[in-house]
């Protein structure tokens, strides 16, 4: 057995699109889990493996281009390295873009960590006509360099051996030191002052600290103030050094440091990279000539969106027919463990747990859809097409006053669905100008986040079964169109006059997605959804339960229902007078037990899928209830007559229980609010139940469907799916596809959820924008939904006809707005680089 002192921890660091995830999976296999870094929502992937010496913990750091303090990912990666001080760092570098990757490697070496370079995707580099001499590269850098192909598992054992060997070194020895020439004298002077603080010397590498201070790194100054006893002296020295250097060289220290690193990277690349085929055209470039063609790119994008919805929402929904029986069985099992139902009302010990189970089951039924959806998104990410989507959309964003860097927040928010507004809003930190950043923050919530999908799926499969694919394509694209319209309105009015800046985008190489990586991410993201259902949704369900059950119905109404039940019981007892069962069922408790047993028996018979299973149900109930079983399975004339009378009594009881539940909700706090809003929402076709569901969804979007699941109670005790229950009640109430369309549009434009609203406050630092993010979408969304429903009704349009008319109107409006020139934007259009074209 290995000794605990032989256990080590390593950090996996590298730039985005270098194949870091494949190296992580190659090293750790299935031994990994996802958490969060303290205080932030950035994913923290942790895995482990064992070698001949002991256990190795691997922490996959966020992909980032540098270790500055300009983005959340950069700060998270750097803080982890400084605080946790792993035994070694595995720097994953794309061999096909070595010069660019070295820029990040230099920063790791300056932090004095033992570094191992995983020179990944060497097969791609050779296919592109370049061969890297890994031994020469290791000699020049003074670190271990291991050629790898992560997606094929090549280089795994050699990498593990090099990691263990490097971790034994107490510090990075013999590694390359970047010389900054004319800046060196200033680095030395700052270094000398910093070395006076032992606390600072123990916390961070002092030469690295001196370089970061001269660069003007804000986080470095925070570290200085925290550890140094006289930070003001150091700050004054740094200021004077910067001024002296700029006066002498006419360049800032930060720019000069970048140029020195780039020069050193060029020198190393010239010595290590052999061009074996100068005429090679990258496969990625060949593919891009088609996928990014000016005329074809939008078509491929729309086709991609269509396929995602077709495969996940439409085809994936068919799998829910397999999951629902299992969820129904769970509900029945839980119900069997709880106190028996009362004659007209259940105790809170029964009603509250079943309320929570119904809320959760309604959402868990969509897990197959999310598995497919997340797998498709992972394929887009791994293949490299996701970045191309950003480039295609960037052209559109420029026309509506947004910035190219708005693309990532929109993708995270749910351009393809499956996103979340919270990380989308957080990602706006990287947008350099305030106008575009605010516009992006206020429009990201319009995207189809993960939590909106259950309601869309519910409505589509009730009202648009014959045209699911087209409706889902409408939902996926209309949100983008509406977001662009609103962004143009905002940037032309309340956000007008604020400066913007151009955007430079990087295009990664195309890669073949790995099945294991795709499946792992699909399961991981689905598990996050399941945990959300198990925490937030249950908490919201309890709150909604209280608001929908109290203060309860008036005593006189309850007395009315009790009299009706007593009359039905009296009729039943009259029917059984003179029979052998009269004495057995002469009291209400005995009759209640029979009704409950009869209900459970019917459920068990319905769940029995074979004749053998059905016989087993009969045998079990006959053995458990020998005296009552003849009434459950009537065979003679007397028992058949009593059984018919029992069914009539059970039907009356079910009717009364449903009416009591509905009247309880009507008289509840939530029901009263929903009723009070009906005079306004009636123009959009919303009744009080829809109002209640929408209000509850402000806490968490998923709660809309969970709340509907408990509002539409008729058939719930029989484990009938919510779609069927809503369809029955909708037909009786006159609901049409036009009602569903208005609801979908309002839900798409509805204010962000509570968590996203809080994030708006955090990112803008203003309560004004937080309240604006609630008020404006509510008014705008209700106006759109009311307009569509009112005019659709007046013109006699069907749901599909109204949908098509609104889509054309919105598209024409968006196109018209895009031609309104915005003088604040660079009219040159988006610019981007491939991974082979990097300029620091």
PDB file of N, CA and C in Angstrom, residues 1 31 45 91 110 147 153 256 279 293 331 340 359 501-502 526-527 565 568 612 639-640 651 779 818:
ATOM      1  N   UNK A   1       0.853  -1.196   0.000  1.00  0.00           N
ATOM      2  CA  UNK A   1       0.000   0.000   0.000  1.00  0.00           C
ATOM      3  C   UNK A   1       0.885   1.241   0.000  1.00  0.00           C
ATOM      4  N   UNK A  31     -12.760   8.566 -12.706  1.00  0.00           N
ATOM      5  CA  UNK A  31     -12.618   9.034 -11.315  1.00  0.00           C
ATOM      6  C   UNK A  31     -12.562  10.549 -11.267  1.00  0.00           C
ATOM      7  N   UNK A  45     -13.373  20.957 -12.009  1.00  0.00           N
ATOM      8  CA  UNK A  45     -13.341  19.525 -12.259  1.00  0.00           C
ATOM      9  C   UNK A  45     -12.150  18.924 -11.516  1.00  0.00           C
ATOM     10  N   UNK A  91       1.038  21.725 -18.090  1.00  0.00           N
ATOM     11  CA  UNK A  91       0.665  22.765 -19.046  1.00  0.00           C
ATOM     12  C   UNK A  91       0.324  22.111 -20.383  1.00  0.00           C
ATOM     13  N   UNK A 110       7.415  31.680 -14.744  1.00  0.00           N
ATOM     14  CA  UNK A 110       7.743  32.835 -13.914  1.00  0.00           C
ATOM     15  C   UNK A 110       7.196  32.697 -12.490  1.00  0.00           C
ATOM     16  N   UNK A 147       4.994  14.484 -25.781  1.00  0.00           N
ATOM     17  CA  UNK A 147       4.030  14.539 -26.894  1.00  0.00           C
ATOM     18  C   UNK A 147       2.815  13.666 -26.568  1.00  0.00           C
ATOM     19  N   UNK A 153      -5.461   8.704 -26.296  1.00  0.00           N
ATOM     20  CA  UNK A 153      -4.765   8.120 -25.155  1.00  0.00           C
ATOM     21  C   UNK A 153      -3.276   7.972 -25.347  1.00  0.00           C
ATOM     22  N   UNK A 256       5.772  46.140 -23.378  1.00  0.00           N
ATOM     23  CA  UNK A 256       7.153  45.705 -23.579  1.00  0.00           C
ATOM     24  C   UNK A 256       7.331  44.258 -23.116  1.00  0.00           C
ATOM     25  N   UNK A 279       2.980  23.502 -48.536  1.00  0.00           N
ATOM     26  CA  UNK A 279       1.776  23.659 -49.365  1.00  0.00           C
ATOM     27  C   UNK A 279       0.519  23.102 -48.699  1.00  0.00           C
ATOM     28  N   UNK A 293     -18.881  30.326 -45.411  1.00  0.00           N
ATOM     29  CA  UNK A 293     -19.169  31.044 -46.652  1.00  0.00           C
ATOM     30  C   UNK A 293     -20.269  32.066 -46.395  1.00  0.00           C
ATOM     31  N   UNK A 331     -44.113   7.449  -7.341  1.00  0.00           N
ATOM     32  CA  UNK A 331     -45.170   8.181  -6.635  1.00  0.00           C
ATOM     33  C   UNK A 331     -46.089   7.228  -5.893  1.00  0.00           C
ATOM     34  N   UNK A 340     -52.966   7.063   5.016  1.00  0.00           N
ATOM     35  CA  UNK A 340     -53.999   6.871   4.002  1.00  0.00           C
ATOM     36  C   UNK A 340     -54.749   8.177   3.741  1.00  0.00           C
ATOM     37  N   UNK A 359     -44.194  17.611  -8.065  1.00  0.00           N
ATOM     38  CA  UNK A 359     -43.399  18.701  -8.627  1.00  0.00           C
ATOM     39  C   UNK A 359     -42.112  18.169  -9.240  1.00  0.00           C
ATOM     40  N   UNK A 501     -16.054  49.113 -28.944  1.00  0.00           N
ATOM     41  CA  UNK A 501     -14.727  48.769 -29.457  1.00  0.00           C
ATOM     42  C   UNK A 501     -14.822  47.530 -30.325  1.00  0.00           C
ATOM     43  N   UNK A 502     -13.855  47.315 -31.222  1.00  0.00           N
ATOM     44  CA  UNK A 502     -13.896  46.158 -32.135  1.00  0.00           C
ATOM     45  C   UNK A 502     -13.617  44.862 -31.394  1.00  0.00           C
ATOM     46  N   UNK A 526     -26.594  16.926 -16.938  1.00  0.00           N
ATOM     47  CA  UNK A 526     -27.923  16.453 -16.562  1.00  0.00           C
ATOM     48  C   UNK A 526     -28.012  16.254 -15.058  1.00  0.00           C
ATOM     49  N   UNK A 527     -26.925  15.791 -14.463  1.00  0.00           N
ATOM     50  CA  UNK A 527     -26.909  15.612 -13.018  1.00  0.00           C
ATOM     51  C   UNK A 527     -27.044  16.946 -12.305  1.00  0.00           C
ATOM     52  N   UNK A 565     -71.051  14.551   0.626  1.00  0.00           N
ATOM     53  CA  UNK A 565     -70.391  13.264   0.847  1.00  0.00           C
ATOM     54  C   UNK A 565     -71.251  12.371   1.734  1.00  0.00           C
ATOM     55  N   UNK A 568     -73.988  10.860  -0.290  1.00  0.00           N
ATOM     56  CA  UNK A 568     -73.511   9.767  -1.138  1.00  0.00           C
ATOM     57  C   UNK A 568     -73.261   8.514  -0.325  1.00  0.00           C
ATOM     58  N   UNK A 612     -49.851 -12.542 -16.316  1.00  0.00           N
ATOM     59  CA  UNK A 612     -49.285 -13.130 -15.105  1.00  0.00           C
ATOM     60  C   UNK A 612     -49.197 -12.088 -13.988  1.00  0.00           C
ATOM     61  N   UNK A 639     -72.318  -9.109  -5.473  1.00  0.00           N
ATOM     62  CA  UNK A 639     -71.064  -8.342  -5.391  1.00  0.00           C
ATOM     63  C   UNK A 639     -70.932  -7.377  -6.564  1.00  0.00           C
ATOM     64  N   UNK A 640     -71.476  -7.750  -7.729  1.00  0.00           N
ATOM     65  CA  UNK A 640     -71.410  -6.835  -8.878  1.00  0.00           C
ATOM     66  C   UNK A 640     -72.257  -5.592  -8.605  1.00  0.00           C
ATOM     67  N   UNK A 651     -66.521   7.722  -7.426  1.00  0.00           N
ATOM     68  CA  UNK A 651     -66.533   8.828  -8.392  1.00  0.00           C
ATOM     69  C   UNK A 651     -67.002  10.127  -7.740  1.00  0.00           C
ATOM     70  N   UNK A 779     -43.646  44.203 -18.897  1.00  0.00           N
ATOM     71  CA  UNK A 779     -44.542  45.049 -19.687  1.00  0.00           C
ATOM     72  C   UNK A 779     -44.450  44.681 -21.163  1.00  0.00           C
ATOM     73  N   UNK A 818     -31.797  46.689 -38.309  1.00  0.00           N
ATOM     74  CA  UNK A 818     -30.374  46.432 -38.550  1.00  0.00           C
ATOM     75  C   UNK A 818     -29.776  47.408 -39.558  1.00  0.00           C
TER      76      UNK A 818
END
